[in-house]
CSV table of C-alpha atoms and ligand atoms in Angstrom, one decimal:
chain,number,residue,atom,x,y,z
A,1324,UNK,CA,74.2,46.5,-12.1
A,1325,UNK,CA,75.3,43.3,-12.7
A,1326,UNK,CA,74.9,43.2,-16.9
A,1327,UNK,CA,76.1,45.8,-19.2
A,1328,UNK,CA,75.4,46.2,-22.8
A,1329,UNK,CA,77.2,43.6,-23.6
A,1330,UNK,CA,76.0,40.7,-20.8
A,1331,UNK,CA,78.7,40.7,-18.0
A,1332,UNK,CA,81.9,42.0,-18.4
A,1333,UNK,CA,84.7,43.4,-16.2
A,1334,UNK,CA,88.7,43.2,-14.8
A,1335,UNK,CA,89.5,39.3,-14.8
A,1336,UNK,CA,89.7,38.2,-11.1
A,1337,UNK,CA,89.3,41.8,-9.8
A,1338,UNK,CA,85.4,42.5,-11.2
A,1339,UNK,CA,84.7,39.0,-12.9
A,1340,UNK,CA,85.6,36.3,-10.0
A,1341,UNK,CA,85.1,32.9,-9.3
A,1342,UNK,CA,82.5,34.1,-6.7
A,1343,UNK,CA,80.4,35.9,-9.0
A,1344,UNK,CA,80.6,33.2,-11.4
A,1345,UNK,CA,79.6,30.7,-8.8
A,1346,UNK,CA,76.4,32.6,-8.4
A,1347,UNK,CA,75.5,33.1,-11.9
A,1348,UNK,CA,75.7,29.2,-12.2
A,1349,UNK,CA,73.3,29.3,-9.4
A,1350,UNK,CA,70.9,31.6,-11.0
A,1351,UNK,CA,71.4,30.1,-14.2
A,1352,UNK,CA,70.8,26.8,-13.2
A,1353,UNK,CA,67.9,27.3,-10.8
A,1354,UNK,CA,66.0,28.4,-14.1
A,1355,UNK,CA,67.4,25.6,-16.7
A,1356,UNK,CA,67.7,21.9,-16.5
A,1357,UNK,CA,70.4,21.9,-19.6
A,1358,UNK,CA,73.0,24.7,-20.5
A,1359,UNK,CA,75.8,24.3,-22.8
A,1360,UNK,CA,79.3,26.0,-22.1
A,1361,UNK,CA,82.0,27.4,-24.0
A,1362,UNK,CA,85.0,29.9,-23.8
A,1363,UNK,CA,87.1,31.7,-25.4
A,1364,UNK,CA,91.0,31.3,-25.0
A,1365,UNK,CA,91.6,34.5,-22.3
A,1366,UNK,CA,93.9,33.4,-19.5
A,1367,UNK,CA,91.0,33.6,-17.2
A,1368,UNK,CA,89.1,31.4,-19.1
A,1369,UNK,CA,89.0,28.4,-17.5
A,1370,UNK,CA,88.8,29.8,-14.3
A,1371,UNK,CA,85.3,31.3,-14.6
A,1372,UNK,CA,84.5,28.4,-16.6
A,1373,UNK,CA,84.4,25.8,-14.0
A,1374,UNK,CA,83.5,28.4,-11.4
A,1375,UNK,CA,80.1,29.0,-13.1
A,1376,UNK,CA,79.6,24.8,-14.1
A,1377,UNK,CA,80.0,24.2,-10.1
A,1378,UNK,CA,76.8,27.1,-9.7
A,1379,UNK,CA,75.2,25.2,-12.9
A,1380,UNK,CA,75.9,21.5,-11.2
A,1381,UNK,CA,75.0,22.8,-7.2
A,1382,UNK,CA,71.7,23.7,-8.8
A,1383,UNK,CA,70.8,20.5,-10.6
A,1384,UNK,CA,71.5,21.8,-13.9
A,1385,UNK,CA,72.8,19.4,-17.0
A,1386,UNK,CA,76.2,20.7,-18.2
A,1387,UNK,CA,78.0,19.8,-21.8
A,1388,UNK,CA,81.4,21.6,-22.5
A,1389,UNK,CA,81.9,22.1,-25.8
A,1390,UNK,CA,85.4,23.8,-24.7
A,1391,UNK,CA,87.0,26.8,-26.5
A,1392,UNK,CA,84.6,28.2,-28.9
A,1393,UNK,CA,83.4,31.4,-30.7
A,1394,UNK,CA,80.2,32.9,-29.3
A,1395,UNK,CA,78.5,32.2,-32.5
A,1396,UNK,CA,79.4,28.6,-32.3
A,1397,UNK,CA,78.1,28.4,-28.7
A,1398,UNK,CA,74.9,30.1,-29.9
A,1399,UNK,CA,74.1,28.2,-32.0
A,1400,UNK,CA,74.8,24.7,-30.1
A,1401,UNK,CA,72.3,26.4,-28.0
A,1402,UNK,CA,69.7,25.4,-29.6
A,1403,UNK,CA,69.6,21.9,-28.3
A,1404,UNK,CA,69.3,23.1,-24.8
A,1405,UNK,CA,67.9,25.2,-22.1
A,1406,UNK,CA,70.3,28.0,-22.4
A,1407,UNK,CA,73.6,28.5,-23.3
A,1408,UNK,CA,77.0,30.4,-20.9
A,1409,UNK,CA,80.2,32.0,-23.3
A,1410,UNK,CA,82.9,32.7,-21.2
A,1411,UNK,CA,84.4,35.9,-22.7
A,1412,UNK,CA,85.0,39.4,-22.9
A,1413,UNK,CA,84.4,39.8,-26.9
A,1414,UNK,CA,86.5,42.5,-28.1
A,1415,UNK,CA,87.6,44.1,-24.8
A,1416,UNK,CA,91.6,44.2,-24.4
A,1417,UNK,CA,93.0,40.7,-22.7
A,1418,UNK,CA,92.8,41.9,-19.0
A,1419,UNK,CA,88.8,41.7,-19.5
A,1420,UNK,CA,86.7,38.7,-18.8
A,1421,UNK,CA,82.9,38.1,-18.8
A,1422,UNK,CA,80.3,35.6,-19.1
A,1423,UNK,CA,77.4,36.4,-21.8
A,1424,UNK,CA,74.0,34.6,-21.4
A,1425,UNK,CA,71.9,32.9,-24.5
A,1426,UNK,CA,68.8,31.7,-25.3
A,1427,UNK,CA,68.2,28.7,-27.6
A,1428,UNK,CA,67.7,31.0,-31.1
A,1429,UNK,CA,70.7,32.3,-30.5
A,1430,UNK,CA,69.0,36.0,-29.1
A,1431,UNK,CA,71.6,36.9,-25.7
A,1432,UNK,CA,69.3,36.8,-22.4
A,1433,UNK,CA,67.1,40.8,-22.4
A,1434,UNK,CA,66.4,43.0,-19.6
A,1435,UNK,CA,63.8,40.8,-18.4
A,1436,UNK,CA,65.7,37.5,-18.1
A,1437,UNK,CA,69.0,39.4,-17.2
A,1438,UNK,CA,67.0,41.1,-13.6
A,1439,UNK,CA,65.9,37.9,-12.8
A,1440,UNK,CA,69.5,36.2,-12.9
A,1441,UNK,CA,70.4,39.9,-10.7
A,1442,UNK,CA,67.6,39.2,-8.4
A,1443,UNK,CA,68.3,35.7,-7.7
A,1444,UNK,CA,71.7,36.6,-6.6
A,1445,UNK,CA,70.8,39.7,-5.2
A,1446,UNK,CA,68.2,37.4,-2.8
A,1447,UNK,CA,70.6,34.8,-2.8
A,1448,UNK,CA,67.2,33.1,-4.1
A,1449,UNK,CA,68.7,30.1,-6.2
A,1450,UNK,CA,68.2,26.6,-5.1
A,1451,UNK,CA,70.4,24.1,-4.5
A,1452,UNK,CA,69.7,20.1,-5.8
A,1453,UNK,CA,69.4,17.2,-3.4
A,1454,UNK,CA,72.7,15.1,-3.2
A,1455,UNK,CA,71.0,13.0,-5.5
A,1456,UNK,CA,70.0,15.0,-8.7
A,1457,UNK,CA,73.3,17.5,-8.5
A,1458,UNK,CA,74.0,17.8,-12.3
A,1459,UNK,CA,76.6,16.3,-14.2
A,1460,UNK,CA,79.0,17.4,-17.0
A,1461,UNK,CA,79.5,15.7,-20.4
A,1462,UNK,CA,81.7,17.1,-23.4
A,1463,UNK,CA,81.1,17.3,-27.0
A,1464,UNK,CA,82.5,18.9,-29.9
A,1465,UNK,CA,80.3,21.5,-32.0
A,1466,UNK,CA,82.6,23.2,-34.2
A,1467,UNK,CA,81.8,20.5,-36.9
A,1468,UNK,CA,77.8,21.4,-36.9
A,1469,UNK,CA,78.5,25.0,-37.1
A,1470,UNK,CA,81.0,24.7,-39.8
A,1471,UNK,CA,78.3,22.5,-41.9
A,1472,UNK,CA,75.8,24.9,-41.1
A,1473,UNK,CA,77.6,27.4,-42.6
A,1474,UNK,CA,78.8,25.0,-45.7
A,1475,UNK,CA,75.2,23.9,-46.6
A,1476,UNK,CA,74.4,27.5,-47.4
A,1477,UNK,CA,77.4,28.2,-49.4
A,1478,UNK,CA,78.8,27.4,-52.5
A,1479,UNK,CA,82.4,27.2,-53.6
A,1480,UNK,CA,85.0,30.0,-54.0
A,1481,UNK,CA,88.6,29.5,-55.2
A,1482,UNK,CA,89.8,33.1,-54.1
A,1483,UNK,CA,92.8,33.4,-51.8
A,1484,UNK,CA,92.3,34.7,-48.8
A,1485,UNK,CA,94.3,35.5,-45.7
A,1486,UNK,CA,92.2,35.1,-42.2
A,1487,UNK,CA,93.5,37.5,-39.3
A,1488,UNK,CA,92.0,35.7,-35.9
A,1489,UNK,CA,93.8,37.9,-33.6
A,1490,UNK,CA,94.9,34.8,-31.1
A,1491,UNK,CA,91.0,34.7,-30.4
A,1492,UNK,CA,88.7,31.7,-30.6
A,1493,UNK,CA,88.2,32.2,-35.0
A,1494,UNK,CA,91.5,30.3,-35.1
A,1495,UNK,CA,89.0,27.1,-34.2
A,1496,UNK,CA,86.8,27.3,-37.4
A,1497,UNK,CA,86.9,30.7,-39.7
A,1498,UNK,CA,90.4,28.8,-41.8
A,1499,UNK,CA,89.1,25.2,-42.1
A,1500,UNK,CA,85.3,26.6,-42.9
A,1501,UNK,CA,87.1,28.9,-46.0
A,1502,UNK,CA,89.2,25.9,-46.7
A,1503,UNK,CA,86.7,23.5,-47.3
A,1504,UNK,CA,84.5,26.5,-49.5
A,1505,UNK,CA,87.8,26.0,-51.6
A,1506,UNK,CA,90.0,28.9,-50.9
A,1507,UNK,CA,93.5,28.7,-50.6
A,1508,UNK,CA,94.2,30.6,-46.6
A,1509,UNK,CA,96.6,32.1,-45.2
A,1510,UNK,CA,96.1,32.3,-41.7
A,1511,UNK,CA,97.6,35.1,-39.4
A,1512,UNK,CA,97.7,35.1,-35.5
A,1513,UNK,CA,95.8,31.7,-35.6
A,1514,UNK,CA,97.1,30.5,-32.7
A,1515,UNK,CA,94.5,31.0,-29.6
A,1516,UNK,CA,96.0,33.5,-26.5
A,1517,UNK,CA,94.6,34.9,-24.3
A,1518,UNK,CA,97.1,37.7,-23.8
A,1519,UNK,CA,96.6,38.5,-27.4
A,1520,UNK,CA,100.0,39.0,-28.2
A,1521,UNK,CA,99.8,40.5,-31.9
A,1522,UNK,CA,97.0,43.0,-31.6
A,1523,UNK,CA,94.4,44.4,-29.8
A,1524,UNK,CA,91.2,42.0,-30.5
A,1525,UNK,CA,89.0,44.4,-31.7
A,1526,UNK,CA,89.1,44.6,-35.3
A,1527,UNK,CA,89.0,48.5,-35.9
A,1528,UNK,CA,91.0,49.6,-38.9
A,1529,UNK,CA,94.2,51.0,-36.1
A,1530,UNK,CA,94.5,46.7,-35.2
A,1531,UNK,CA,94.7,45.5,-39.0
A,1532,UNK,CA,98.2,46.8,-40.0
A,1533,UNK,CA,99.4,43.3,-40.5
A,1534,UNK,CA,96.5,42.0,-42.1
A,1535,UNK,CA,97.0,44.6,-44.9
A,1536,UNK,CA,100.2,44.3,-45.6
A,1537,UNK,CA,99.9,40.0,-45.6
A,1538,UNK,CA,96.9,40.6,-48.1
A,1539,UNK,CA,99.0,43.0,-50.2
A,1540,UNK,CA,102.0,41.1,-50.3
A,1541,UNK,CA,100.2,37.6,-50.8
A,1542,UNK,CA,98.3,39.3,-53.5
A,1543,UNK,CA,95.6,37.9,-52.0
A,1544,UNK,CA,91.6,38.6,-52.8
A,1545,UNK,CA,90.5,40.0,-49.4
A,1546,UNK,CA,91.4,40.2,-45.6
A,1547,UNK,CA,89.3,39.2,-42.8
A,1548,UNK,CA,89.7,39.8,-39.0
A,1549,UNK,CA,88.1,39.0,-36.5
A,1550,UNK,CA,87.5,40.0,-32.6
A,1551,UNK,CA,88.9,37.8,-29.5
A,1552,UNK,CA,85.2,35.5,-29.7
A,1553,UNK,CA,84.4,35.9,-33.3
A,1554,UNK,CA,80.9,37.8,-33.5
A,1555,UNK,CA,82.9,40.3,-35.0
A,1556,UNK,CA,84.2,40.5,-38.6
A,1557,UNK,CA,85.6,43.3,-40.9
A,1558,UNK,CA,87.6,43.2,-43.8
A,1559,UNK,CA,90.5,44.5,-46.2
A,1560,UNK,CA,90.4,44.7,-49.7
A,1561,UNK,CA,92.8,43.4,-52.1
A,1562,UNK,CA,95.1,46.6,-52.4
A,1563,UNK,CA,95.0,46.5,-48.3
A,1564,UNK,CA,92.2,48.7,-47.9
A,1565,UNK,CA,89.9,48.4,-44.7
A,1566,UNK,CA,86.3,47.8,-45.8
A,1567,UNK,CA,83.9,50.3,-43.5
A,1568,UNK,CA,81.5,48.8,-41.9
A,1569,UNK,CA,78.3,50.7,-43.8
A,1570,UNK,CA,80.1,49.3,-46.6
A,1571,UNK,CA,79.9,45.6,-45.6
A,1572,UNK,CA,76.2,46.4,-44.2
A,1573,UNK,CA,75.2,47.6,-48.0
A,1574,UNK,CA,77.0,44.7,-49.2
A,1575,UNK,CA,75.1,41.9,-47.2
A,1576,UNK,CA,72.1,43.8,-47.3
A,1577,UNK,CA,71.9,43.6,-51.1
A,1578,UNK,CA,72.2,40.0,-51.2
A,1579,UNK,CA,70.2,39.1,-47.9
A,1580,UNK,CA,67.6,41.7,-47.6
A,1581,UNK,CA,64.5,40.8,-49.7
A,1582,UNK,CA,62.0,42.4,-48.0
A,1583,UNK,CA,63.5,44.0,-45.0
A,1584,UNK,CA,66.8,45.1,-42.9
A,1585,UNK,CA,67.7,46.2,-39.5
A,1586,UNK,CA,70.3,48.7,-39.0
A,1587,UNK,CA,71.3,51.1,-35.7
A,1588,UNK,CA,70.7,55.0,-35.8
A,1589,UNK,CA,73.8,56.2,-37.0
A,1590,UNK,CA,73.9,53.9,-40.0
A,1591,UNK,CA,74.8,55.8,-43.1
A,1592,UNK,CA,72.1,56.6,-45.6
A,1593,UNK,CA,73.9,55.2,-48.4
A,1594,UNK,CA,72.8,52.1,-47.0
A,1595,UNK,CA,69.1,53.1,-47.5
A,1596,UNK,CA,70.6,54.1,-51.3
A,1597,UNK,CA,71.7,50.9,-52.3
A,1598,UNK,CA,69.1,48.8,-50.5
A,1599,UNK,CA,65.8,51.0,-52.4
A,1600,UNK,CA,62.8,49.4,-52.1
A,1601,UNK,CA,63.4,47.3,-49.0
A,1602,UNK,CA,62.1,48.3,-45.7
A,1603,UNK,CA,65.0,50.0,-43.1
A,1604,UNK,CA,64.0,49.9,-39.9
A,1605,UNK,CA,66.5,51.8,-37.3
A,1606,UNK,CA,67.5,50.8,-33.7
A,1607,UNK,CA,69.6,51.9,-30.8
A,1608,UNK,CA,72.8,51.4,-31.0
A,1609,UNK,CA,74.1,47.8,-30.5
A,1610,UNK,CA,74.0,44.4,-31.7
A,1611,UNK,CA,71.2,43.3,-29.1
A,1612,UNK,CA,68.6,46.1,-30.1
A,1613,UNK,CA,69.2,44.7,-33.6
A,1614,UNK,CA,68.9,41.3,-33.2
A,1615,UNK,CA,65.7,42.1,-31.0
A,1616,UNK,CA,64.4,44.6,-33.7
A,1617,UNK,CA,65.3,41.5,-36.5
A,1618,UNK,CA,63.3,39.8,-34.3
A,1619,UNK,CA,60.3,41.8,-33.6
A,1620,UNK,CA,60.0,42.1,-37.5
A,1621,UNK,CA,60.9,39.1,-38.9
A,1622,UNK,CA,63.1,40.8,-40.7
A,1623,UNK,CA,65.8,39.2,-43.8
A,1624,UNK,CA,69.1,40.6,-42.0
A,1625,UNK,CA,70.6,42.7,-39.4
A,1626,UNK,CA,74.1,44.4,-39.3
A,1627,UNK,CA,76.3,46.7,-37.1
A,1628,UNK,CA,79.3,48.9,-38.7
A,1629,UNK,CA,81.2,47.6,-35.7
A,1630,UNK,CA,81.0,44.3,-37.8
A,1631,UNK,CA,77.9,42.6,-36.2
A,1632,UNK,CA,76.3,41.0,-38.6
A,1633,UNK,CA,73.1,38.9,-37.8
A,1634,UNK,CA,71.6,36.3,-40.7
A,1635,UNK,CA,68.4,34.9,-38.8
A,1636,UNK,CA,68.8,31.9,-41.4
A,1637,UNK,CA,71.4,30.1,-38.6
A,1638,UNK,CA,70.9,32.3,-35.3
A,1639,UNK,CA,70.2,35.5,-33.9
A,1640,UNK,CA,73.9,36.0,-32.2
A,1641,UNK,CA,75.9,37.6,-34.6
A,1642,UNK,CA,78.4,35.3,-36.6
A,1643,UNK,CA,81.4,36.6,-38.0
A,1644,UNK,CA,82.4,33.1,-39.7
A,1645,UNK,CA,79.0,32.9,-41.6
A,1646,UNK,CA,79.8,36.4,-42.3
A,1647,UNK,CA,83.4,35.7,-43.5
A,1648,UNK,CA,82.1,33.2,-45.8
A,1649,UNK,CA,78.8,34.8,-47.3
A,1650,UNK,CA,81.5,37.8,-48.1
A,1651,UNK,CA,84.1,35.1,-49.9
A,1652,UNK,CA,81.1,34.2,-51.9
A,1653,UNK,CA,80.3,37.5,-53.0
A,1654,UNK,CA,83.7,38.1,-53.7
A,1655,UNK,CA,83.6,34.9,-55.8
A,1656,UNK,CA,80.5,35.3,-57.6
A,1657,UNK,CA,80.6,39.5,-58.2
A,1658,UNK,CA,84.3,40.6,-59.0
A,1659,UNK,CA,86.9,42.3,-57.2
A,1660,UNK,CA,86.1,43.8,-53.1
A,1661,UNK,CA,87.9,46.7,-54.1
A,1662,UNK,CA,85.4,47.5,-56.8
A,1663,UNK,CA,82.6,46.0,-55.2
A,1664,UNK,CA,83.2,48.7,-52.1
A,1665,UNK,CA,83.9,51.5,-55.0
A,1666,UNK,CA,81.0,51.0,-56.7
A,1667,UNK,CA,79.1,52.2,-53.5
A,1668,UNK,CA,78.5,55.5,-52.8
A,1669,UNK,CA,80.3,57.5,-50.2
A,1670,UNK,CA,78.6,60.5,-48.4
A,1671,UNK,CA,80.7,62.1,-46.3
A,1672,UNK,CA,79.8,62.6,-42.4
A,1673,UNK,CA,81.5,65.0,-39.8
A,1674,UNK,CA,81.5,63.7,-36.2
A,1675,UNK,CA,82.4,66.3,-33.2
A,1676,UNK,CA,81.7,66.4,-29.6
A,1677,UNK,CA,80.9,69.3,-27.0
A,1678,UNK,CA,81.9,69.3,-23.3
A,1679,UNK,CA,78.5,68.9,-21.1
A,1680,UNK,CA,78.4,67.7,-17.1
A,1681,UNK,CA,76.7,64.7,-16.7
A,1682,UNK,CA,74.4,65.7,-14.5
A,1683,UNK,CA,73.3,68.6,-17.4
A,1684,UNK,CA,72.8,66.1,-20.0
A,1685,UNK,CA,69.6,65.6,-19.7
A,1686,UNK,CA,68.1,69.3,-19.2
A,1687,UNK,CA,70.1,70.1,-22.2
A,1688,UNK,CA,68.6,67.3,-24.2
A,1689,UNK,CA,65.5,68.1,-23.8
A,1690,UNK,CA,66.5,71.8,-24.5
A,1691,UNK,CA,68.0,70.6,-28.1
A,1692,UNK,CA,65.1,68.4,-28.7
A,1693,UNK,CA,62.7,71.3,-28.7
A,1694,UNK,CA,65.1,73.5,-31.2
A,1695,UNK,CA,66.0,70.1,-33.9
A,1696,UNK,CA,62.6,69.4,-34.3
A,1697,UNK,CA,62.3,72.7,-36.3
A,1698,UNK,CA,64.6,70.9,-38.8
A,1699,UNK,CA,63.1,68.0,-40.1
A,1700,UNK,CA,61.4,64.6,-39.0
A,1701,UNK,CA,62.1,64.0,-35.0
A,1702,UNK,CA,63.5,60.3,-33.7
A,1703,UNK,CA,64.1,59.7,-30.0
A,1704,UNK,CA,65.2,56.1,-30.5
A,1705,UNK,CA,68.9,56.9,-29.4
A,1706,UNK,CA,69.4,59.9,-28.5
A,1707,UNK,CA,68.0,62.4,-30.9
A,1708,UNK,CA,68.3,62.2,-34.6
A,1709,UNK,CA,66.8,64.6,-37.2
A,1710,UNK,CA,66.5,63.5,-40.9
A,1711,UNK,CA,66.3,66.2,-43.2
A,1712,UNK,CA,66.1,66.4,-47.0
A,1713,UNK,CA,69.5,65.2,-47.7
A,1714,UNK,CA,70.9,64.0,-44.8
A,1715,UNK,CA,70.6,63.4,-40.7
A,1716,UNK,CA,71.7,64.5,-37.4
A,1717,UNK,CA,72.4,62.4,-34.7
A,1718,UNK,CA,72.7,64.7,-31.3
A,1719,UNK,CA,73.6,61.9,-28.1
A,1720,UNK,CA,74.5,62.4,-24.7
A,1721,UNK,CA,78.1,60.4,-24.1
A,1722,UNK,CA,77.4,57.2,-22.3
A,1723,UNK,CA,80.9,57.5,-21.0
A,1724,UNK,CA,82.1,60.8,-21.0
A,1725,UNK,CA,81.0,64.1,-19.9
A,1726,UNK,CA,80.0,65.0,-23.6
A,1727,UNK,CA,77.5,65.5,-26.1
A,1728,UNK,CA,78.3,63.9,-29.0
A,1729,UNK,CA,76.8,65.1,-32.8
A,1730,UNK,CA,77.3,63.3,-35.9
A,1731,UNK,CA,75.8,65.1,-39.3
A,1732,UNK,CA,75.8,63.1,-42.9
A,1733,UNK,CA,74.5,64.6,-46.1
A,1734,UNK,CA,74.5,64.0,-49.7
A,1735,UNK,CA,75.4,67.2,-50.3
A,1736,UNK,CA,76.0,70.3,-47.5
A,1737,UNK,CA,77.2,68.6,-44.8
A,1738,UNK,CA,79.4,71.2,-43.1
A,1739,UNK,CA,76.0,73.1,-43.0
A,1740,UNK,CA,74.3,71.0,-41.4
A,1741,UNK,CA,76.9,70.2,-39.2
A,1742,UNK,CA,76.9,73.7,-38.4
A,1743,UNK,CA,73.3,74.0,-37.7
A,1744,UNK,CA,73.6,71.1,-35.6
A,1745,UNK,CA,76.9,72.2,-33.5
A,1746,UNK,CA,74.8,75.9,-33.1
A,1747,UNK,CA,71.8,74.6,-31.4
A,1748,UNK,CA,73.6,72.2,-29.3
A,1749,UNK,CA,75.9,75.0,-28.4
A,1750,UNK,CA,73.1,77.3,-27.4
A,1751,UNK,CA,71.2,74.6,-25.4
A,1752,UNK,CA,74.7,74.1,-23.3
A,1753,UNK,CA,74.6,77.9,-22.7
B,1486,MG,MG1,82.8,39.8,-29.8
């Protein structure tokens, strides 16, 4: 399997070589006439970078680098052509690199398009140009368009704000896009590296030590962080408190979400609280089932609490600087974040996990299946999830790990459920 979850990802020059990203440039190009090509700033960058342009070029395939880039700005310069290639490992620790494939709407390449990339290069099936329609490269800069993308939908904020880019690609356009809204930035780790020298680049609440302390101390309005390619955001509050990500979720929601709203299965239910009246409709687990799902339904908006958050308005790749603003301007039109997020309600959830060999997983899903549909209403969309009166349980087998993972969230009697839950599992395992 060449594509994960998360398009192609692996150890840089061990897993993701120059060789494999000659032949996705093959692949790539014997299906395209145009791609457009960015990366992000990891040491192994530009390597795989002009690796995959050769495959592009051998094929006959146009090439324009737009150079280092966030995912969501390469997403959405694909629109003007055939497809786009990002260069990057997203949120993976700096020894990581990857190449992640996109369409022109911004929605990353599905199973379908993904097997036949695999199955070119499995059949070594690509084709290469005659010596006289080999592709060539131009270069062009599309940070400006993103950024007045972005600005045309916004209006002005005056709100201090300090911007944690991690050394990642944000450092080229979240600051200057916040800047020109009006706010007075104070950047942190804005220079791009691609060893990530001053935390880890996935923005989980453990990383942003720093960032709360600098919003704190700067008394500023908020936080934001970012993730080494910026389709990630999350955020601190003005007294330096993390933001969860059901929190931001409910947050866009109620100022996106006319109609309708795409969320994954373990999204909390205070989300379907706040957002009454609008339609929730849940997905597996991960940014791609939710932008297909936003998709599929035409839906107003789509979020992850991993801070994937999807506005169909610009693109369907998740944008973390749209994101970053659209939350400034909340901020500046609705009062304080730290009220904003208190105002929501909090329902607590237990998480747990029991040990299960992989090869019993299944048999004992199917065991627990039969038992939690006694509970309540029955989804098999990921994994298994039961929603009761006043709450849900998620039961899923580890994708990882030999475990069974259970999550429970409730209104009200949650270590009950919990309980329930853990009992069943427990019995199926026996
Ligand atoms: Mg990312």
């Amino acid at each position: 399997m060449l594509f994960g979850s998360s398009g192609i990802r692996g150890i840089a020059n061990r897993e993701i070589t120059p060789e494999l990203a000659l032949k996705v440039g093959l692949a790539v190009g014997s299906l395209n006439t145009s791609c457009v090509i960015g990366r992000d700033p990891r040491t192994s960058g530009e390597m795989i970078e002009h690796a995959v342009i050769s495959g592009l070029l051998s094929a006959g395939c146009q090439v324009t680098r737009v150079g280092m880039v966030t995912t969501p700005t390469l997403a959405f310069a694909a629109r003007n052509y055939d497809c786009g290639v990002m260069v990057t490992a997203s949120h993976n620790p700096a020894e990581y690199g990857g190449m992640k494939l996109w369409n022109r709407d911004g929605m990353a390449f599905n199973t379908e398009q993904q097997n036949e990339i695999e199955s070119i290069i499995k059949n070594k099936a690509w084709k290469a140009a005659q010596w006289n329609s080999i592709g060539r490269v131009s270069q062009k800069c599309v940070v400006e368009e993103h950024i007045e993308n972005i600005l045309g939908k916004m209006g002005s904020a005056s709100l201090k704000v300090v911007v944690d880019c991690g050394c990642g690609a944000a450092s080229t356009i979240t600051p200057y896009v916040l800047r020109r809204m009006g706010c007075n930035v104070i950047t942190l780790n804005s220079q791009p590296d691609g060893f990530f020298p001053a935390r880890d680049p996935e923005p989980v609440e453990k990383n942003l030590d720093m960032l709360k302390k600098v919003t704190v101390a700067f008394e500023a309005d908020l936080g934001i962080a970012h993730d080494g390619d910026a389709d990630r955001m999350m955020a601190v509050d003005g007294r330096g408190r993390f933001v969860e990500g059901d929190k931001l979720l409910a947050l866009f929601g109620l100022r996106e979400a006319k109609k309708s709203i795409v969320v994954p299965v373990d999204t909390s239910i205070m989300v379907d609280d706040v957002l009454k009246g609008r339609k929730v409709y849940r997905t597996r687990v991960g940014d791609v089932y939710v932008a297909e799902e936003l998709k599929k339904r035409n839906a107003d908006f789509g979020g992850e609490p991993s801070g994937s958050w999807i506005f169909p308005g610009i693109s369907l790749c998740p944008d973390g600087i749209y994101a970053a603003a659209q939350l400034v301007e909340i901020v500046e039109k609705e009062g304080k974040l730290d009220a904003l997020v208190d105002e929501l309600p909090s329902y607590p959830k237990i998480q747990g996990a029991l040990q299960c060999s992989n090869d019993k997983k299944e048999n004992a899903m199917r065991r627990i299946g039969i038992e939690l549909r006694k509970m309540g209403d029955m989804s098999t969309i990921d994994g298994i999830k039961v929603d009761t009166e006043n709450g849900w349980i998620l039961v899923r087998p580890s994708g990882t790990e030999p475990k069974i993972r259970i999550t429970a969230e409730a209104r009200e009697g949650v270590d009950e459920l919990y309980a329930r839950a853990e009992k069943t599992v427990k019995e199926a395992l026996l």
